[in-house]
């Protein structure tokens, strides 16, 4: 597959049209979905096409060979991919977030990953499931991390862990950057939705991590990280949790937009059984349902882009995003994903018995959206409680805001 502009060209100032490339690629990715789901990971051809289209480099630092694009283009490109293949979009989105996060690491850590290979891919499990102890020159990390999306294509992995002192008491927590060859990757991704994301579990046993490959998450959340001053643009001045949260929304959006298009394509001439041969497209109940679903999807798109504008406003001013604004972004991104799920639930229940057939695209979107809504950072009930406490002026119940 060819694309209009494959990579940024410093001599001409050209850069990839990520949204156009994503739209061009979506049909090919859709055709490969049965193969991807059978593999339980992205086919190598998908990974290669996503590389050529510039997708993995969207939020990667420019100094590391990336595009360092804005969040709006990132949202629209991932959503366009998701209309063809939710798993490809999900891996692209979370990889993009990880490539953004490495921009906050020490310069040497960035160079460790990208200096020799600007096309390197980073998988991650951000939550602090592991335990580390300090040693000369760095840390020793141990732990088990499930849900490492994109692990089968990754060159490096970021793993969250708690740093403990000699008495086992926590003194810090954050992200440890490790070559995937130093980890065990389990072949355990056997699931009902987002089947092709290769989100296997990874295991670290007494893995040494140099000090420069550790990022303290509490300090990063409060706007203090070694990478911030390295980059000329404002992208890496963005709030940490807001960026990680917003990266989860575009796949949901694209799945919902794709499901609506698929529903509409199957509608002309379709009769409703157990009626007097009524045509579904002509029934008022269909008009009301489609309007409701489309409005939810449109609202989700607006919410994500408004959240991106809020993030960028503070980043461009080089100001720490206030706690209430960070909390609102986390709430809004979870709410946008839920709106997409609700919309596709309506479409699915109006698709008739054929929707239960394996391979039905509306069913696949419905399943994938459930997985996205189960992500810990995207769980609506958790986000509601977190945001409600902030709105009411109560102490926050999580540091991940």
Short mmCIF file of C-alpha atoms in Angstrom, two decimals, residues 18-374:
data_model
loop_
_atom_site.label_atom_id
_atom_site.label_comp_id
_atom_site.label_asym_id
_atom_site.label_seq_id
_atom_site.Cartn_x
_atom_site.Cartn_y
_atom_site.Cartn_z
CA UNK A 18 -2.08 10.89 9.12
CA UNK A 19 -5.86 11.14 8.80
CA UNK A 20 -5.78 10.61 5.04
CA UNK A 21 -3.39 7.69 5.42
CA UNK A 22 -5.60 6.15 8.11
CA UNK A 23 -8.69 6.40 5.93
CA UNK A 24 -6.80 4.83 3.02
CA UNK A 25 -5.59 1.98 5.21
CA UNK A 26 -8.87 1.22 7.00
CA UNK A 27 -10.35 -0.96 4.25
CA UNK A 28 -7.22 -3.11 4.04
CA UNK A 29 -7.14 -3.52 7.80
CA UNK A 30 -10.80 -4.53 7.82
CA UNK A 31 -10.15 -7.24 5.24
CA UNK A 32 -7.46 -8.69 7.52
CA UNK A 33 -9.59 -8.75 10.68
CA UNK A 34 -10.39 -12.49 10.49
CA UNK A 35 -6.68 -13.27 10.13
CA UNK A 36 -5.79 -10.90 12.98
CA UNK A 37 -8.35 -12.40 15.33
CA UNK A 38 -7.16 -15.92 14.53
CA UNK A 39 -3.59 -14.85 15.33
CA UNK A 40 -4.72 -12.97 18.48
CA UNK A 41 -2.32 -10.20 17.47
CA UNK A 42 -1.80 -7.76 14.62
CA UNK A 43 -0.52 -9.47 11.48
CA UNK A 44 2.96 -8.40 10.46
CA UNK A 45 1.48 -6.71 7.39
CA UNK A 46 -0.70 -4.54 9.63
CA UNK A 47 2.29 -3.44 11.69
CA UNK A 48 4.28 -2.68 8.56
CA UNK A 49 1.43 -0.69 6.97
CA UNK A 50 0.89 1.29 10.15
CA UNK A 51 4.61 2.09 10.23
CA UNK A 52 4.62 3.23 6.60
CA UNK A 53 1.55 5.40 7.22
CA UNK A 54 3.36 7.16 10.08
CA UNK A 55 0.80 6.10 12.67
CA UNK A 56 3.16 4.99 15.41
CA UNK A 57 5.16 8.21 15.18
CA UNK A 58 2.25 10.60 15.71
CA UNK A 59 3.16 11.60 19.28
CA UNK A 60 6.80 10.47 19.16
CA UNK A 61 9.27 13.32 19.83
CA UNK A 62 10.61 15.02 16.74
CA UNK A 63 14.16 14.73 18.08
CA UNK A 64 13.61 10.95 18.13
CA UNK A 65 12.45 10.75 14.54
CA UNK A 66 8.77 11.25 15.35
CA UNK A 67 6.13 13.63 14.04
CA UNK A 68 5.21 15.30 17.35
CA UNK A 69 1.75 16.07 15.96
CA UNK A 70 -1.14 17.60 17.91
CA UNK A 71 -3.77 15.67 19.82
CA UNK A 72 -6.56 16.56 17.39
CA UNK A 73 -4.85 14.91 14.42
CA UNK A 74 -4.03 11.94 16.64
CA UNK A 75 -7.70 11.56 17.65
CA UNK A 76 -8.94 11.76 14.07
CA UNK A 77 -6.31 9.38 12.67
CA UNK A 78 -6.91 6.68 15.30
CA UNK A 79 -10.67 6.99 14.87
CA UNK A 80 -10.31 6.55 11.12
CA UNK A 81 -8.29 3.36 11.68
CA UNK A 82 -10.85 2.03 14.15
CA UNK A 83 -13.60 2.24 11.55
CA UNK A 84 -11.67 -0.53 9.78
CA UNK A 85 -10.04 -2.49 12.62
CA UNK A 86 -10.50 -1.77 16.29
CA UNK A 87 -7.46 -3.81 17.34
CA UNK A 88 -5.13 -1.98 14.95
CA UNK A 89 -6.46 1.34 16.17
CA UNK A 90 -6.11 0.36 19.83
CA UNK A 91 -2.49 -0.74 19.43
CA UNK A 92 -1.76 2.44 17.47
CA UNK A 93 -3.39 4.61 20.13
CA UNK A 94 -1.70 3.12 23.17
CA UNK A 95 1.65 2.91 21.37
CA UNK A 96 1.23 6.58 20.54
CA UNK A 97 0.64 7.36 24.21
CA UNK A 98 3.75 5.41 25.19
CA UNK A 99 5.82 7.22 22.56
CA UNK A 100 4.54 10.48 24.02
CA UNK A 101 5.40 9.34 27.56
CA UNK A 102 8.98 8.55 26.65
CA UNK A 103 9.34 12.22 25.75
CA UNK A 104 9.25 12.87 29.50
CA UNK A 105 12.13 10.49 30.23
CA UNK A 106 15.79 11.41 30.48
CA UNK A 107 17.48 12.23 27.16
CA UNK A 108 19.62 9.09 27.41
CA UNK A 109 16.53 6.89 27.80
CA UNK A 110 15.01 8.42 24.67
CA UNK A 111 18.25 7.80 22.79
CA UNK A 112 18.48 4.23 24.09
CA UNK A 113 15.20 3.48 22.32
CA UNK A 114 15.27 5.60 19.19
CA UNK A 115 18.86 6.62 18.35
CA UNK A 116 19.64 3.39 16.53
CA UNK A 117 16.05 2.63 15.49
CA UNK A 118 13.60 5.54 15.06
CA UNK A 119 10.94 2.92 14.17
CA UNK A 120 11.16 1.14 17.53
CA UNK A 121 7.81 0.38 19.19
CA UNK A 122 7.03 0.67 22.90
CA UNK A 123 4.39 -1.36 24.68
CA UNK A 124 3.42 -0.63 28.30
CA UNK A 125 1.43 -1.41 31.40
CA UNK A 126 1.43 1.89 33.25
CA UNK A 127 -0.22 0.75 36.48
CA UNK A 128 2.23 0.06 39.32
CA UNK A 129 1.91 -3.71 39.49
CA UNK A 130 5.62 -4.42 39.98
CA UNK A 131 8.09 -3.88 42.81
CA UNK A 132 11.58 -2.46 42.52
CA UNK A 133 14.49 -1.95 44.85
CA UNK A 134 17.40 0.39 44.39
CA UNK A 135 20.82 -0.97 43.52
CA UNK A 136 24.06 0.53 42.29
CA UNK A 137 23.30 2.47 39.11
CA UNK A 138 19.58 1.77 39.00
CA UNK A 139 16.88 -0.63 40.11
CA UNK A 140 16.04 -4.33 40.25
CA UNK A 141 12.49 -4.92 39.05
CA UNK A 142 10.18 -7.88 39.61
CA UNK A 143 6.54 -8.36 38.78
CA UNK A 144 3.71 -9.59 36.60
CA UNK A 145 1.82 -7.24 34.28
CA UNK A 146 -1.25 -8.37 32.32
CA UNK A 147 -2.83 -6.46 29.42
CA UNK A 148 0.38 -5.39 27.65
CA UNK A 149 -1.23 -4.35 24.36
CA UNK A 150 0.98 -4.60 21.30
CA UNK A 151 3.50 -6.76 23.12
CA UNK A 152 4.02 -9.02 20.11
CA UNK A 153 5.31 -6.13 17.97
CA UNK A 154 7.16 -4.19 20.67
CA UNK A 155 10.89 -3.60 20.95
CA UNK A 156 10.69 -1.98 24.39
CA UNK A 157 8.22 -2.05 27.28
CA UNK A 158 7.35 0.47 29.99
CA UNK A 159 6.21 -1.18 33.21
CA UNK A 160 4.78 0.51 36.27
CA UNK A 161 6.23 -0.35 39.63
CA UNK A 162 6.60 0.77 43.24
CA UNK A 163 10.11 1.54 44.48
CA UNK A 164 10.64 0.13 47.97
CA UNK A 165 13.32 0.83 50.57
CA UNK A 166 15.23 -1.84 52.46
CA UNK A 167 12.26 -2.31 54.82
CA UNK A 168 9.82 -2.85 51.95
CA UNK A 169 8.21 0.57 52.36
CA UNK A 170 7.23 2.52 49.22
CA UNK A 171 9.41 5.55 48.50
CA UNK A 172 8.43 6.26 44.87
CA UNK A 173 6.59 4.77 41.93
CA UNK A 174 6.76 5.16 38.21
CA UNK A 175 7.63 3.69 34.85
CA UNK A 176 10.59 1.41 34.10
CA UNK A 177 11.81 1.23 30.50
CA UNK A 178 13.10 -2.21 29.50
CA UNK A 179 14.06 -3.99 26.24
CA UNK A 180 11.42 -6.61 25.63
CA UNK A 181 14.14 -9.24 25.17
CA UNK A 182 14.83 -9.00 28.91
CA UNK A 183 11.24 -9.92 29.81
CA UNK A 184 9.10 -13.02 29.55
CA UNK A 185 6.05 -12.50 27.34
CA UNK A 186 3.24 -14.94 28.08
CA UNK A 187 1.07 -16.24 25.24
CA UNK A 188 -2.14 -15.75 27.22
CA UNK A 189 -4.32 -13.29 25.29
CA UNK A 190 -7.45 -15.44 24.83
CA UNK A 191 -10.40 -13.07 24.96
CA UNK A 192 -13.78 -12.19 23.48
CA UNK A 193 -13.04 -8.61 22.40
CA UNK A 194 -10.10 -6.64 21.07
CA UNK A 195 -8.96 -10.13 20.18
CA UNK A 196 -6.10 -9.09 17.91
CA UNK A 197 -4.28 -6.64 20.19
CA UNK A 198 -1.74 -9.17 21.45
CA UNK A 199 -2.27 -7.84 24.98
CA UNK A 200 -0.27 -10.60 26.60
CA UNK A 201 1.05 -10.62 30.15
CA UNK A 202 4.73 -9.87 30.76
CA UNK A 203 6.96 -10.99 33.61
CA UNK A 204 10.12 -9.41 35.04
CA UNK A 205 12.43 -11.45 37.23
CA UNK A 206 15.34 -9.60 38.81
CA UNK A 207 15.63 -7.28 35.81
CA UNK A 208 18.18 -4.48 36.15
CA UNK A 209 16.92 -1.08 34.98
CA UNK A 210 19.45 1.79 34.75
CA UNK A 211 18.47 4.87 36.73
CA UNK A 212 17.98 6.99 33.61
CA UNK A 213 15.29 4.57 32.39
CA UNK A 214 13.01 5.29 35.36
CA UNK A 215 10.37 8.03 35.35
CA UNK A 216 8.84 9.03 38.69
CA UNK A 217 5.10 9.24 38.05
CA UNK A 218 4.22 11.47 41.05
CA UNK A 219 6.80 14.02 39.93
CA UNK A 220 5.73 13.77 36.29
CA UNK A 221 2.07 14.34 37.23
CA UNK A 222 3.10 17.50 39.07
CA UNK A 223 4.96 18.76 36.01
CA UNK A 224 8.52 17.83 36.94
CA UNK A 225 10.27 15.45 34.59
CA UNK A 226 13.69 15.31 32.93
CA UNK A 227 12.40 15.34 29.37
CA UNK A 228 10.22 18.42 29.44
CA UNK A 229 13.01 20.91 28.67
CA UNK A 230 14.48 18.84 25.83
CA UNK A 231 11.73 19.51 23.30
CA UNK A 232 10.96 22.82 21.61
CA UNK A 233 7.22 22.28 21.20
CA UNK A 234 4.50 22.32 23.84
CA UNK A 235 3.30 18.72 23.48
CA UNK A 236 5.47 17.39 26.31
CA UNK A 237 4.23 20.08 28.68
CA UNK A 238 0.79 18.40 28.60
CA UNK A 239 -0.74 16.82 31.69
CA UNK A 240 0.41 13.21 32.03
CA UNK A 241 -2.82 11.51 33.04
CA UNK A 242 -4.96 13.64 30.69
CA UNK A 243 -2.86 12.51 27.70
CA UNK A 244 -2.86 8.85 28.78
CA UNK A 245 -6.63 9.04 29.29
CA UNK A 246 -7.48 10.79 26.04
CA UNK A 247 -5.51 8.19 24.08
CA UNK A 248 -8.15 5.59 25.05
CA UNK A 249 -11.04 7.47 23.48
CA UNK A 250 -10.39 7.65 19.72
CA UNK A 251 -10.66 3.89 19.16
CA UNK A 252 -14.08 3.91 20.81
CA UNK A 253 -15.10 6.83 18.62
CA UNK A 254 -13.98 5.19 15.40
CA UNK A 255 -15.63 1.89 16.29
CA UNK A 256 -18.92 3.68 16.86
CA UNK A 257 -18.65 5.72 13.67
CA UNK A 258 -17.81 2.57 11.73
CA UNK A 259 -20.70 0.66 13.28
CA UNK A 260 -23.13 3.41 12.31
CA UNK A 261 -21.86 3.32 8.73
CA UNK A 262 -22.18 -0.48 8.66
CA UNK A 263 -25.70 -0.35 10.08
CA UNK A 264 -26.76 2.19 7.45
CA UNK A 265 -25.21 0.14 4.64
CA UNK A 266 -27.25 -2.93 5.60
CA UNK A 267 -30.52 -1.04 6.02
CA UNK A 268 -31.91 -0.36 2.49
CA UNK A 269 -34.68 -2.82 1.64
CA UNK A 270 -34.33 -4.76 4.88
CA UNK A 271 -37.65 -6.17 6.08
CA UNK A 272 -38.57 -6.60 9.72
CA UNK A 273 -39.82 -10.10 10.46
CA UNK A 274 -43.03 -10.71 12.40
CA UNK A 275 -44.51 -7.58 10.83
CA UNK A 276 -46.49 -7.05 7.63
CA UNK A 277 -43.24 -6.82 5.71
CA UNK A 278 -42.40 -3.41 7.05
CA UNK A 279 -39.17 -1.88 5.73
CA UNK A 280 -36.88 -1.03 8.64
CA UNK A 281 -35.58 2.18 7.06
CA UNK A 282 -39.13 3.53 6.82
CA UNK A 283 -40.11 2.83 10.43
CA UNK A 284 -40.21 5.83 12.80
CA UNK A 285 -38.64 3.75 15.56
CA UNK A 286 -35.58 3.35 13.34
CA UNK A 287 -35.38 7.10 12.75
CA UNK A 288 -35.50 7.82 16.46
CA UNK A 289 -32.94 5.16 17.30
CA UNK A 290 -30.48 6.24 14.62
CA UNK A 291 -30.83 9.88 15.65
CA UNK A 292 -30.13 8.96 19.25
CA UNK A 293 -27.11 6.83 18.35
CA UNK A 294 -25.66 9.41 15.96
CA UNK A 295 -26.07 12.18 18.53
CA UNK A 296 -24.19 10.14 21.13
CA UNK A 297 -21.37 9.54 18.66
CA UNK A 298 -21.23 13.20 17.66
CA UNK A 299 -21.18 14.20 21.31
CA UNK A 300 -18.30 11.80 21.98
CA UNK A 301 -16.27 13.36 19.18
CA UNK A 302 -16.95 16.85 20.51
CA UNK A 303 -16.02 15.83 24.06
CA UNK A 304 -12.68 14.35 22.98
CA UNK A 305 -11.71 17.38 20.96
CA UNK A 306 -12.74 19.75 23.75
CA UNK A 307 -10.61 17.74 26.15
CA UNK A 308 -7.69 18.02 23.71
CA UNK A 309 -8.18 21.79 23.53
CA UNK A 310 -8.09 22.02 27.33
CA UNK A 311 -4.90 19.97 27.52
CA UNK A 312 -3.22 22.04 24.81
CA UNK A 313 -4.24 25.36 26.32
CA UNK A 314 -2.20 24.75 29.45
CA UNK A 315 0.63 23.03 27.61
CA UNK A 316 1.07 25.96 25.25
CA UNK A 317 1.16 28.33 28.22
CA UNK A 318 3.75 26.06 29.89
CA UNK A 319 1.46 25.85 32.92
CA UNK A 320 0.61 22.85 35.06
CA UNK A 321 -2.97 21.88 34.31
CA UNK A 322 -5.05 22.46 37.48
CA UNK A 323 -6.31 19.42 39.34
CA UNK A 324 -9.96 20.05 38.55
CA UNK A 325 -9.21 20.37 34.83
CA UNK A 326 -7.16 17.19 34.82
CA UNK A 327 -9.96 15.39 36.64
CA UNK A 328 -12.49 16.66 34.10
CA UNK A 329 -10.44 15.30 31.19
CA UNK A 330 -10.28 11.87 32.79
CA UNK A 331 -14.03 11.99 33.44
CA UNK A 332 -14.86 13.28 29.96
CA UNK A 333 -12.80 10.68 28.12
CA UNK A 334 -14.45 7.86 30.05
CA UNK A 335 -17.86 9.40 29.37
CA UNK A 336 -17.11 9.69 25.65
CA UNK A 337 -16.26 5.98 25.50
CA UNK A 338 -19.48 5.12 27.29
CA UNK A 339 -21.51 7.23 24.85
CA UNK A 340 -19.97 5.25 22.00
CA UNK A 341 -20.84 1.97 23.69
CA UNK A 342 -24.42 3.11 24.26
CA UNK A 343 -24.74 4.15 20.62
CA UNK A 344 -23.50 0.81 19.30
CA UNK A 345 -25.70 -1.06 21.76
CA UNK A 346 -28.69 0.60 20.09
CA UNK A 347 -27.43 -0.27 16.62
CA UNK A 348 -26.66 -3.84 17.61
CA UNK A 349 -30.08 -4.46 19.14
CA UNK A 350 -31.68 -3.08 16.00
CA UNK A 351 -29.63 -5.26 13.65
CA UNK A 352 -31.76 -8.38 13.91
CA UNK A 353 -30.72 -11.97 14.47
CA UNK A 354 -27.98 -11.82 11.85
CA UNK A 355 -25.97 -9.61 14.22
CA UNK A 356 -24.98 -12.64 16.30
CA UNK A 357 -23.08 -14.14 13.37
CA UNK A 358 -19.32 -14.23 13.80
CA UNK A 359 -17.80 -11.57 11.60
CA UNK A 360 -20.74 -9.17 11.80
CA UNK A 361 -19.01 -5.75 12.00
CA UNK A 362 -21.59 -4.19 14.31
CA UNK A 363 -21.21 -7.12 16.70
CA UNK A 364 -17.42 -6.79 16.59
CA UNK A 365 -17.64 -3.09 17.40
CA UNK A 366 -20.06 -3.85 20.24
CA UNK A 367 -17.65 -6.39 21.73
CA UNK A 368 -14.57 -4.20 21.32
CA UNK A 369 -16.31 -1.24 22.93
CA UNK A 370 -17.04 -3.32 26.01
CA UNK A 371 -13.33 -4.05 26.39
CA UNK A 372 -12.44 -0.37 26.04
CA UNK A 373 -14.99 0.58 28.67
CA UNK A 374 -13.46 -1.97 31.06
#
